Coordinates of C-alpha atoms in Angstrom, one line a residue:
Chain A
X1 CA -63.9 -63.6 -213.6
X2 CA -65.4 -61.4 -211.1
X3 CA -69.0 -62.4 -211.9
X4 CA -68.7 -66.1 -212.7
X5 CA -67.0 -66.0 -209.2
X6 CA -70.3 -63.8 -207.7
X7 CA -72.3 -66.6 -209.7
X8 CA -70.8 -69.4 -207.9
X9 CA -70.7 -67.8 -204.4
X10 CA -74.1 -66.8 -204.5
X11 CA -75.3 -70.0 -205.8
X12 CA -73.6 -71.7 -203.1
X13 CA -74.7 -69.2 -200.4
X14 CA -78.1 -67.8 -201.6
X15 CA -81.2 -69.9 -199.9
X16 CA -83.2 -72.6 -201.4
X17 CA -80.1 -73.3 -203.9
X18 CA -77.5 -73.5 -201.5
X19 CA -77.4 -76.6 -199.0
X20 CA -79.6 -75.2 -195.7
X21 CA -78.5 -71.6 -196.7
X22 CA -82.4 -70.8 -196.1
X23 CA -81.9 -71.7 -192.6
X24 CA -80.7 -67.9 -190.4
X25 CA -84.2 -66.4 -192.2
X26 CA -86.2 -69.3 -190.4
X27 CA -84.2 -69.1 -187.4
X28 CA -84.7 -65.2 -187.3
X29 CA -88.4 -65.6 -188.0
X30 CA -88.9 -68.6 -185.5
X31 CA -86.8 -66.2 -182.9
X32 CA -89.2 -63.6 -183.3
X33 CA -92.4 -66.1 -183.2
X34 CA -91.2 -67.6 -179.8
X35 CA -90.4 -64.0 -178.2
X36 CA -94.7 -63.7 -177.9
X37 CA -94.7 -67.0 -176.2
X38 CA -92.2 -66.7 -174.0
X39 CA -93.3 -62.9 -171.7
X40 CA -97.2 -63.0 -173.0
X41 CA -99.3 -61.2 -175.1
X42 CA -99.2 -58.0 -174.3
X43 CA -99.1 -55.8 -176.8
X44 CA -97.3 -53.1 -175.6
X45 CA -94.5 -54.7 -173.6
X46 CA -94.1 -56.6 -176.7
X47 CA -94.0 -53.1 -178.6
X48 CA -91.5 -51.7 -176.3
X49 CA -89.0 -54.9 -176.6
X50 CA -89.5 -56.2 -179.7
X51 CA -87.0 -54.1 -181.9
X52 CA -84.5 -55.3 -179.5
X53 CA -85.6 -58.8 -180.5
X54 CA -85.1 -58.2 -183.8
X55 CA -81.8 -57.0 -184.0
X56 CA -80.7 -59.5 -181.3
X57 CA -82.1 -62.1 -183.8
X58 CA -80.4 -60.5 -187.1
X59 CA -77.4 -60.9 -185.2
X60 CA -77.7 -64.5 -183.9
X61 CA -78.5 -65.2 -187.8
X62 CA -75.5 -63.8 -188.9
X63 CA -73.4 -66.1 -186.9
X64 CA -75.2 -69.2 -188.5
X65 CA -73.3 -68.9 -192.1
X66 CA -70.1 -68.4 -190.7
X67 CA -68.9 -72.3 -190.7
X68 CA -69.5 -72.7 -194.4
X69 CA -68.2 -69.0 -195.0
X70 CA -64.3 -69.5 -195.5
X71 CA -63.1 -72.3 -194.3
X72 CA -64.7 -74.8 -196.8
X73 CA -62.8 -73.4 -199.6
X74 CA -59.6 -73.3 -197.8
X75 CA -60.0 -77.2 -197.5
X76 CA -60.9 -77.4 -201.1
X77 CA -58.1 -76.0 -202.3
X78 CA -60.5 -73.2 -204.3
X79 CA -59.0 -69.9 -203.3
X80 CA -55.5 -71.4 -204.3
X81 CA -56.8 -72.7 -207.8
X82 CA -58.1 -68.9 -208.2
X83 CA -54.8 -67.4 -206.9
X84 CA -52.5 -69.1 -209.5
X85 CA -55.0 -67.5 -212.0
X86 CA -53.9 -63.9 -210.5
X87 CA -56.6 -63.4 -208.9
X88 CA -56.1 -61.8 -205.3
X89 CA -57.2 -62.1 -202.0
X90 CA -58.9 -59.5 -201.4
X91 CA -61.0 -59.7 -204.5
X92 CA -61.9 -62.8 -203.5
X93 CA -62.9 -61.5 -200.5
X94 CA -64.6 -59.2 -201.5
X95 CA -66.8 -61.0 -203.3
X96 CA -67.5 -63.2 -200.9
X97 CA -68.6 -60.5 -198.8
X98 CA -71.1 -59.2 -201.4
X99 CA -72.4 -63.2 -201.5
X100 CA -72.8 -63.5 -197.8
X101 CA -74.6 -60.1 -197.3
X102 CA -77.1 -60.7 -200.4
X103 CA -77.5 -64.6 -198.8
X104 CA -78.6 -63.0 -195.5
X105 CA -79.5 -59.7 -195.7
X106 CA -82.2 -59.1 -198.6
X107 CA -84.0 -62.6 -197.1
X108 CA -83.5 -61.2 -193.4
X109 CA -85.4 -57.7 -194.5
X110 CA -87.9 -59.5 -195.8
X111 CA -88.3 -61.9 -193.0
X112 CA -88.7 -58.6 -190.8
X113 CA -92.4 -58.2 -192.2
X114 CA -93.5 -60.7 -190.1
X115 CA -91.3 -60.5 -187.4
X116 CA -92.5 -57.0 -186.6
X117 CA -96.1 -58.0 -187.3
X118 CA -95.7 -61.1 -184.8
X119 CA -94.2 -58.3 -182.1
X120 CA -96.6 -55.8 -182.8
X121 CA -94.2 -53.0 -184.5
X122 CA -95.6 -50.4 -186.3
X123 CA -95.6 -47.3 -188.6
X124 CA -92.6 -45.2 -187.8
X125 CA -91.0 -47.8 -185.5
X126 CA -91.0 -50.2 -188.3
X127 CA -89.5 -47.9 -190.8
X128 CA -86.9 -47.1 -188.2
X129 CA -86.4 -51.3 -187.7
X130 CA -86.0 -51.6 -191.4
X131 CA -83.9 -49.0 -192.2
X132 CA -81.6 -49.7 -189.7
X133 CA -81.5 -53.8 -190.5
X134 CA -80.4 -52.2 -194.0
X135 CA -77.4 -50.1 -192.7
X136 CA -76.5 -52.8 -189.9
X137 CA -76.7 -56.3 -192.2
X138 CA -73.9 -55.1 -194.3
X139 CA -71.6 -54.6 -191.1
X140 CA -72.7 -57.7 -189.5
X141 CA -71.9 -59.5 -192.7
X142 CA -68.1 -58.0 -193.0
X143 CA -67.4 -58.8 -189.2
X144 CA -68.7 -62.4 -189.8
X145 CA -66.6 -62.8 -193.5
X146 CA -63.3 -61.4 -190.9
X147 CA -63.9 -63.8 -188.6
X148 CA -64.6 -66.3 -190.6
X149 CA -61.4 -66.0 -192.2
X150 CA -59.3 -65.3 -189.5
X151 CA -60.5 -68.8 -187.4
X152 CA -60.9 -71.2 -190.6
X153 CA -57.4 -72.7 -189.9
X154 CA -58.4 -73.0 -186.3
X155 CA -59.8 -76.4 -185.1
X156 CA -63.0 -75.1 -183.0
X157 CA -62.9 -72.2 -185.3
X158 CA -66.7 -72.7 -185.8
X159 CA -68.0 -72.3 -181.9
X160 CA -65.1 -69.2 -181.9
X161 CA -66.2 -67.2 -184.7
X162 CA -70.0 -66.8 -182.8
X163 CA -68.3 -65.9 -179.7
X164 CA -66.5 -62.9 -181.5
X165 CA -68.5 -61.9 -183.3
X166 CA -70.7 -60.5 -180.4
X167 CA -68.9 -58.3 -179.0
X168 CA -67.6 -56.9 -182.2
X169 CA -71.5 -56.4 -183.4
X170 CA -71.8 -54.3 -179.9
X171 CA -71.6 -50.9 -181.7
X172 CA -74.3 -51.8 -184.5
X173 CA -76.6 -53.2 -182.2
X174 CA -75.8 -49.8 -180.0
X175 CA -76.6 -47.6 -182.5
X176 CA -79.9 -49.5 -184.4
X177 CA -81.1 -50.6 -181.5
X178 CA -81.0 -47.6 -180.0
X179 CA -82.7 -45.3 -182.5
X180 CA -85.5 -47.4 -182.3
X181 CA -85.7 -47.2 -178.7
X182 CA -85.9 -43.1 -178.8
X183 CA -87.4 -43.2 -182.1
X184 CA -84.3 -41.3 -183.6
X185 CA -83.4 -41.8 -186.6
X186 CA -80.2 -39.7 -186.3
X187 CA -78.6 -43.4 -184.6
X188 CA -78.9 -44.9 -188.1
X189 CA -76.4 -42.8 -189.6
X190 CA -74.1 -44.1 -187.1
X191 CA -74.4 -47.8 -188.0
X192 CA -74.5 -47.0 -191.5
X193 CA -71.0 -45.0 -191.0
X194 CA -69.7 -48.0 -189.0
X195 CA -70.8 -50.6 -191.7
X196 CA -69.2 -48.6 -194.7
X197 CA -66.4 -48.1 -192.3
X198 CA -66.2 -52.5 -191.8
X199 CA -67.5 -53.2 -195.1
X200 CA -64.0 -51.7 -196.6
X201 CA -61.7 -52.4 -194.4
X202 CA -63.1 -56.8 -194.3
X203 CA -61.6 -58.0 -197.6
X204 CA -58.1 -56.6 -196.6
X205 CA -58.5 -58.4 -193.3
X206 CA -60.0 -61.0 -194.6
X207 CA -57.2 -61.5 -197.4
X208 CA -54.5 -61.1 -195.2
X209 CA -56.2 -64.0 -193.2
X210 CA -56.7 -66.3 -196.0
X211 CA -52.8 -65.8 -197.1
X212 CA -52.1 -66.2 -193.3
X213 CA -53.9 -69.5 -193.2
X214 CA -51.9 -71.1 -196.2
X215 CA -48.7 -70.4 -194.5
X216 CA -49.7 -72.3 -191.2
Chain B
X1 CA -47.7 -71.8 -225.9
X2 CA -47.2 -68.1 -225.0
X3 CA -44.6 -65.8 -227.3
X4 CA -41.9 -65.5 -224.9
X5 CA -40.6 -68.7 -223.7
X6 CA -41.8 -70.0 -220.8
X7 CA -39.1 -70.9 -217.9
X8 CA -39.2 -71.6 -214.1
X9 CA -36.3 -71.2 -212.1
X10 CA -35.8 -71.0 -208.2
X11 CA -32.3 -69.9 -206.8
X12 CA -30.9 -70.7 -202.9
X13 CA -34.3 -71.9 -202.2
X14 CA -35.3 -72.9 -198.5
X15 CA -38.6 -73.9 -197.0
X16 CA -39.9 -74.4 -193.4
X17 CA -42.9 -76.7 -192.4
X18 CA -43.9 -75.1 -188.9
X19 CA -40.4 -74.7 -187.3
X20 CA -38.8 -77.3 -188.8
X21 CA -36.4 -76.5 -191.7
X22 CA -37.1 -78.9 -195.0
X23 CA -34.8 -78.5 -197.5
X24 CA -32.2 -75.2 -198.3
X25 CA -30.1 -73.7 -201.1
X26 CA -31.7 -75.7 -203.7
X27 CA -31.8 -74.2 -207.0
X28 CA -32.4 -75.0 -210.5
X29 CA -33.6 -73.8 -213.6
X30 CA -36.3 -75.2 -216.2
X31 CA -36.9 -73.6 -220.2
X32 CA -39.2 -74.4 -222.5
X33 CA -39.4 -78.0 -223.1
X34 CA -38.0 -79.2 -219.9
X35 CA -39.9 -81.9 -217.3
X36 CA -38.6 -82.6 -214.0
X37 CA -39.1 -85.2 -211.5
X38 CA -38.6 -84.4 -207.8
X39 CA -38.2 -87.4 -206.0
X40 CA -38.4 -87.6 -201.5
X41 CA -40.0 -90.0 -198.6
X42 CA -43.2 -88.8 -197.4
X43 CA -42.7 -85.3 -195.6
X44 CA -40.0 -84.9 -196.9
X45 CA -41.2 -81.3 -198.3
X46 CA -42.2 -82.1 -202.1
X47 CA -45.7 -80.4 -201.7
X48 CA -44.1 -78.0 -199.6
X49 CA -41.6 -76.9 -202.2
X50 CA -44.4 -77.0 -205.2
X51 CA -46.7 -74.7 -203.4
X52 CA -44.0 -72.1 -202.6
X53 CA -43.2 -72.4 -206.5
X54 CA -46.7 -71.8 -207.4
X55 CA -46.0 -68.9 -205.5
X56 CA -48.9 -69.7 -202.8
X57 CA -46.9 -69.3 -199.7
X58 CA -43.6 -67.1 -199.5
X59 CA -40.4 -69.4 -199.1
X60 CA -38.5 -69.3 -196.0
X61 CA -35.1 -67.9 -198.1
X62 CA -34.0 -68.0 -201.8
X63 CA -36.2 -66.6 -204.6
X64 CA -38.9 -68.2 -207.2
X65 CA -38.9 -66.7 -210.6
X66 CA -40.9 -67.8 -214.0
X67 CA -42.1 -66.9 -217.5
X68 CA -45.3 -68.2 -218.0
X69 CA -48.8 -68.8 -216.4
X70 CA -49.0 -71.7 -214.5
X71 CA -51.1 -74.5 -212.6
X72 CA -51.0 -76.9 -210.3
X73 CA -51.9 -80.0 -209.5
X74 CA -52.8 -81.4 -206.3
X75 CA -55.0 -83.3 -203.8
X76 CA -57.1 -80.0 -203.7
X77 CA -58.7 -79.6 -206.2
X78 CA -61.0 -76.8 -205.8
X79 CA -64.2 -78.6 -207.5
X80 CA -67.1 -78.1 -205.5
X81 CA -68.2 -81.3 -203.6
X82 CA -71.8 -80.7 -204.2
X83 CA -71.9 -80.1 -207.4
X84 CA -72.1 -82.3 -210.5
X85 CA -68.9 -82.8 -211.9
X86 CA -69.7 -81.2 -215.3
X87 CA -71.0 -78.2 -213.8
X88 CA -68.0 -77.6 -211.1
X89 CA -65.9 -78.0 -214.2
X90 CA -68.4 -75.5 -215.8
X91 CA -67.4 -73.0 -213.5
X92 CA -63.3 -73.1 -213.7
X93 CA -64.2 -73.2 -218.0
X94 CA -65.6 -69.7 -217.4
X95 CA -63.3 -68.6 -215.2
X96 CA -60.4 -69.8 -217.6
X97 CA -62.2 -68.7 -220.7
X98 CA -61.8 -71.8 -222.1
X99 CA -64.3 -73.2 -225.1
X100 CA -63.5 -76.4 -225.9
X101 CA -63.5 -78.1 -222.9
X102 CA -64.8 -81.8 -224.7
X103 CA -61.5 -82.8 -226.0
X104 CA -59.9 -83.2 -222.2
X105 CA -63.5 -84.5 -221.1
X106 CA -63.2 -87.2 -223.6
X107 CA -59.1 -88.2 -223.6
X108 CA -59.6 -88.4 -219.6
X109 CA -62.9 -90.0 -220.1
X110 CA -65.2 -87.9 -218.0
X111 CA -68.3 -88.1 -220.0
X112 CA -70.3 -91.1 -217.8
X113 CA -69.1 -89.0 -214.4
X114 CA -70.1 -85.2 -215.7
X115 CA -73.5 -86.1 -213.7
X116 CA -72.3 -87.4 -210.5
X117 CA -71.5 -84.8 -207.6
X118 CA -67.5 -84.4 -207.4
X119 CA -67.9 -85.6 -203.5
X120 CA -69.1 -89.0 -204.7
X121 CA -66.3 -89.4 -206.8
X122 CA -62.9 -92.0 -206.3
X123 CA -59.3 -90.8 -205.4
X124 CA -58.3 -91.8 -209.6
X125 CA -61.6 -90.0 -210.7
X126 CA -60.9 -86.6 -209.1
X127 CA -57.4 -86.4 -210.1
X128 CA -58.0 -87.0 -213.9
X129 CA -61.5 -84.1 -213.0
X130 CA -58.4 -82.1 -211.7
X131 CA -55.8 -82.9 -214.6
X132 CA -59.1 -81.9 -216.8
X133 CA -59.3 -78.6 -215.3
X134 CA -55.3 -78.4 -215.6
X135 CA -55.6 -79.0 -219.2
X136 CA -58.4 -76.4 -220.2
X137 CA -56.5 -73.9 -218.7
X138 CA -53.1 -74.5 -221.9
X139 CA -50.7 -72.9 -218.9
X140 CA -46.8 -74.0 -220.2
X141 CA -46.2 -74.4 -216.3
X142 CA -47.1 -77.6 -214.7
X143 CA -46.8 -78.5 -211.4
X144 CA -48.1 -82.1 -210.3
X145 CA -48.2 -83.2 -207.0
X146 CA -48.3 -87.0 -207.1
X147 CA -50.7 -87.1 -210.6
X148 CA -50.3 -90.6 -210.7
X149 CA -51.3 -91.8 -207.1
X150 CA -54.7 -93.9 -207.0
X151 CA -54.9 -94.1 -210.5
X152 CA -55.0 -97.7 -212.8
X153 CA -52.8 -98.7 -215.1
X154 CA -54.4 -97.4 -218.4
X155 CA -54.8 -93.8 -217.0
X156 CA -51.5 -93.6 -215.6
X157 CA -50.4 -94.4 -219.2
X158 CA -52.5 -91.4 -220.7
X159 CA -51.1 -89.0 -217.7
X160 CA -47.7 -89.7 -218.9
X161 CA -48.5 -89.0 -222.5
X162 CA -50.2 -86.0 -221.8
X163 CA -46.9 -85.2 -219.8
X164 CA -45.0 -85.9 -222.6
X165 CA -47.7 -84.2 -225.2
X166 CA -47.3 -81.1 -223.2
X167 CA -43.5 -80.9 -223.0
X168 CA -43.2 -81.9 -226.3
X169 CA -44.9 -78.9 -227.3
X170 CA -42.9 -76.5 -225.4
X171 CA -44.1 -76.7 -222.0
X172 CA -42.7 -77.1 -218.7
X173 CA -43.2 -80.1 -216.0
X174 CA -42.3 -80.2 -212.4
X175 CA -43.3 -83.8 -211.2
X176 CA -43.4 -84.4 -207.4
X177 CA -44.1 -88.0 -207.7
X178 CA -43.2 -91.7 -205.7
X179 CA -44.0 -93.5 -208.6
X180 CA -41.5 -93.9 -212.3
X181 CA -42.3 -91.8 -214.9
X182 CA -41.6 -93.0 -218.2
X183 CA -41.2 -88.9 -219.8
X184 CA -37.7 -88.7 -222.3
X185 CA -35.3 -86.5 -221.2
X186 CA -36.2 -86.1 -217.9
X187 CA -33.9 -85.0 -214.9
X188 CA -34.5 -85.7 -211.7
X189 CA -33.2 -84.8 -207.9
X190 CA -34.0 -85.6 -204.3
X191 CA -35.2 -83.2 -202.2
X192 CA -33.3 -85.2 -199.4
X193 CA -30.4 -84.0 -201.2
X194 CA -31.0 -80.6 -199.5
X195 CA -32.0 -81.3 -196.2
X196 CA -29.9 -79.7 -193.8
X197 CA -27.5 -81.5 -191.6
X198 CA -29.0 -82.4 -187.9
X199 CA -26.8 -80.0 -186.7
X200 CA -26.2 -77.3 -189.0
X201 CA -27.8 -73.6 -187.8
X202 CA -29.1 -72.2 -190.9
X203 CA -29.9 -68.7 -191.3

């Protein structure tokens, strides 16, 4: 049950099968194409500030799934079809959260070869950007599948769930931004400990939500 | 059906829609064999009352109990809009295990829609995709909310056989329906029956 439900997720989440799913990669990549344009071509302001870019961009991206995230399937009635066949929440949920991450993450990494190309980041800075994209997406993707659960019963739940998640992403952004502007690596283990830490504690929260939201 | 027999019972039952109290100490008991229609005006609580019995939301006071796996049937019917109809109904085959799934595709008459995405469908042709999905899974427990609402006269006569098909063989009905039902031996309440009085405090 567990994989046909990974299966569908993913098929509804993952780009170029899912409806516009491909669209936070091209939104972080066109981010990271207008950054150049917009404070000039020089190559090492653009090297100072660009890994700041890039993680302000993986974040923005984040936020663009959310709508679709939860809420969709509330409406639908799907989560109550697979509840009266035992299924529980926070299975569910939790593969939801592995469908969101692998929708937006892998593409995201990938997409960061030419961001960092277009901002001029290189060797060890790059490896630093990388890694830390790696330990930070799965965070960013259990704060979005939270909040995304928490506001689908709400009318402008869609506008809210960006605004949250913001300050919530504060720590990862901290930490990944951060070792990239020192060029410590030591940061990394930080957002990887506060992903692990928000990538078990989401399906609970999330679940809770969901039966939350059927009670309304 | 399943060895032990299948049975659905709900004692000193009382749901709430926001603050407002729908129905209390209602209580009954179905076995094996046993359909049931639950009559009530609009808002009355009759969707209300079936979800708290599929056991989706937790009922104000009073208990559900049951024997049984069971489904329901509703205005939601979890088929992804965007897909084709055959393959949304792909996906709740695999989840249910089930390996025959032409026999309900055919008696519902599904085949000429399997190609056409579930959100281009008609309020008659998504309930008998739902009842479809229903009958793959062979649950004993059925709950139907409204299965016969925006559906013509010939299908309506095929939901009530399969309604009486599946009691017949042992299963179990709960029926929240405005229209007759033509199913032998079936009882039937109002759910007005257990409103509470304007003024009574109930606790």
């Amino acid at each position: 049950m567990i994989l046909a439900l990974l299966r569908r997720d993913l098929a509804q989440f993952f780009p170029f099968t899912g409806s516009g799913a491909a669209l936070p990669t091209v939104f972080f990549v066109a981010v990271a194409m207008l950054f150049p344009f917009a404070v000039g071509p020089d190559v090492n302001l653009l090297a100072r500030t660009g890994g700041g870019v890039v993680w302000i961009a993986a974040l923005l991206a984040a936020i663009l799934p959310l709508e679709k995230l939860v809420a969709r399937d509330i409406a639908l009635g799907f989560f109550d079809q697979l509840k009266l066949r035992g299924a529980t929440e926070e299975a569910m949920m939790a593969v939801r959260l592995l469908a969101h991450w692998l929708s937006f993450g892998p593409p995201l990494l990938l997409a960061t070869f030419p961001a960092a190309a277009l901002l001029k980041i290189e060797g060890e800075s790059f490896s630093i950007l990388l890694l830390g994209l790696l330990a930070g997406t799965p965070g960013l993707a259990a704060i979005g599948l939270m909040i995304a659960a928490l506001t689908a019963s709400l009318r402008a739940g869609a506008a809210l769930s960006g605004l949250l998640l913001i300050p919530l992403a504060l720590p990862i952004l901290i930490f990944g931004a951060g070792a990239l502007a020192r060029g410590d690596p030591v940061s990394l283990g930080f957002v990887g400990a506060i992903s692990l830490g928000l990538v078990a504690i989401a399906p609970f929260a999330a679940g809770a939500a969901i039966r939350a939201a059927r009670e309304g | 059906m399943q060895a032990p027999s299948p049975f659905l019972a709900a004692e000193n039952l009382a749901c709430r829609r926001g603050e407002r109290l729908l129905f209390r100490k209602f209580a009954f008991r179905l076995e094996s064999g046993a359909a049931c229609h639950v009559m009530g005006a609009n808002g009355a609580g009759k969707t209300t009352l079936l979800r708290a019995l599929a056991g989706l939301t937790t009922p104000y006071a009073g208990s559900v109990t049951r024997g049984g796996a069971l489904g329901l049937l509703d205005e939601r019917t979890g088929l992804d809009p965007d897909l084709p109809l055959g393959k949304a109904l792909d996906f709740w085959e695999r989840i249910d295990g089930c390996t025959r799934p032409e026999g309900t595709i055919t008696i519902l008459g599904l085949a000429p829609l399997l190609e056409v995405p579930v959100r281009f469908l008609s309020t008659g042709q998504k309930k008998r995709a739902a009842l479809a999905a229903l009958l793959n899974r062979a649950v004993p427990i059925w709950l139907l909310d409204e299965p016969l609402s925006g559906l013509d006269a010939e299908t309506i006569a095929k939901v009530t056989a399969l309604i009486r098909l599946h009691v017949g063989g042992g299963g179990i009905a709960l029926i929240a329906s405005h229209q007759p039902l033509d199913v032998p031996g079936m009882t039937s309440f109002a759910i007005e029956d257990y409103a509470p009085a304007p003024e009574e405090d109930y606790a």
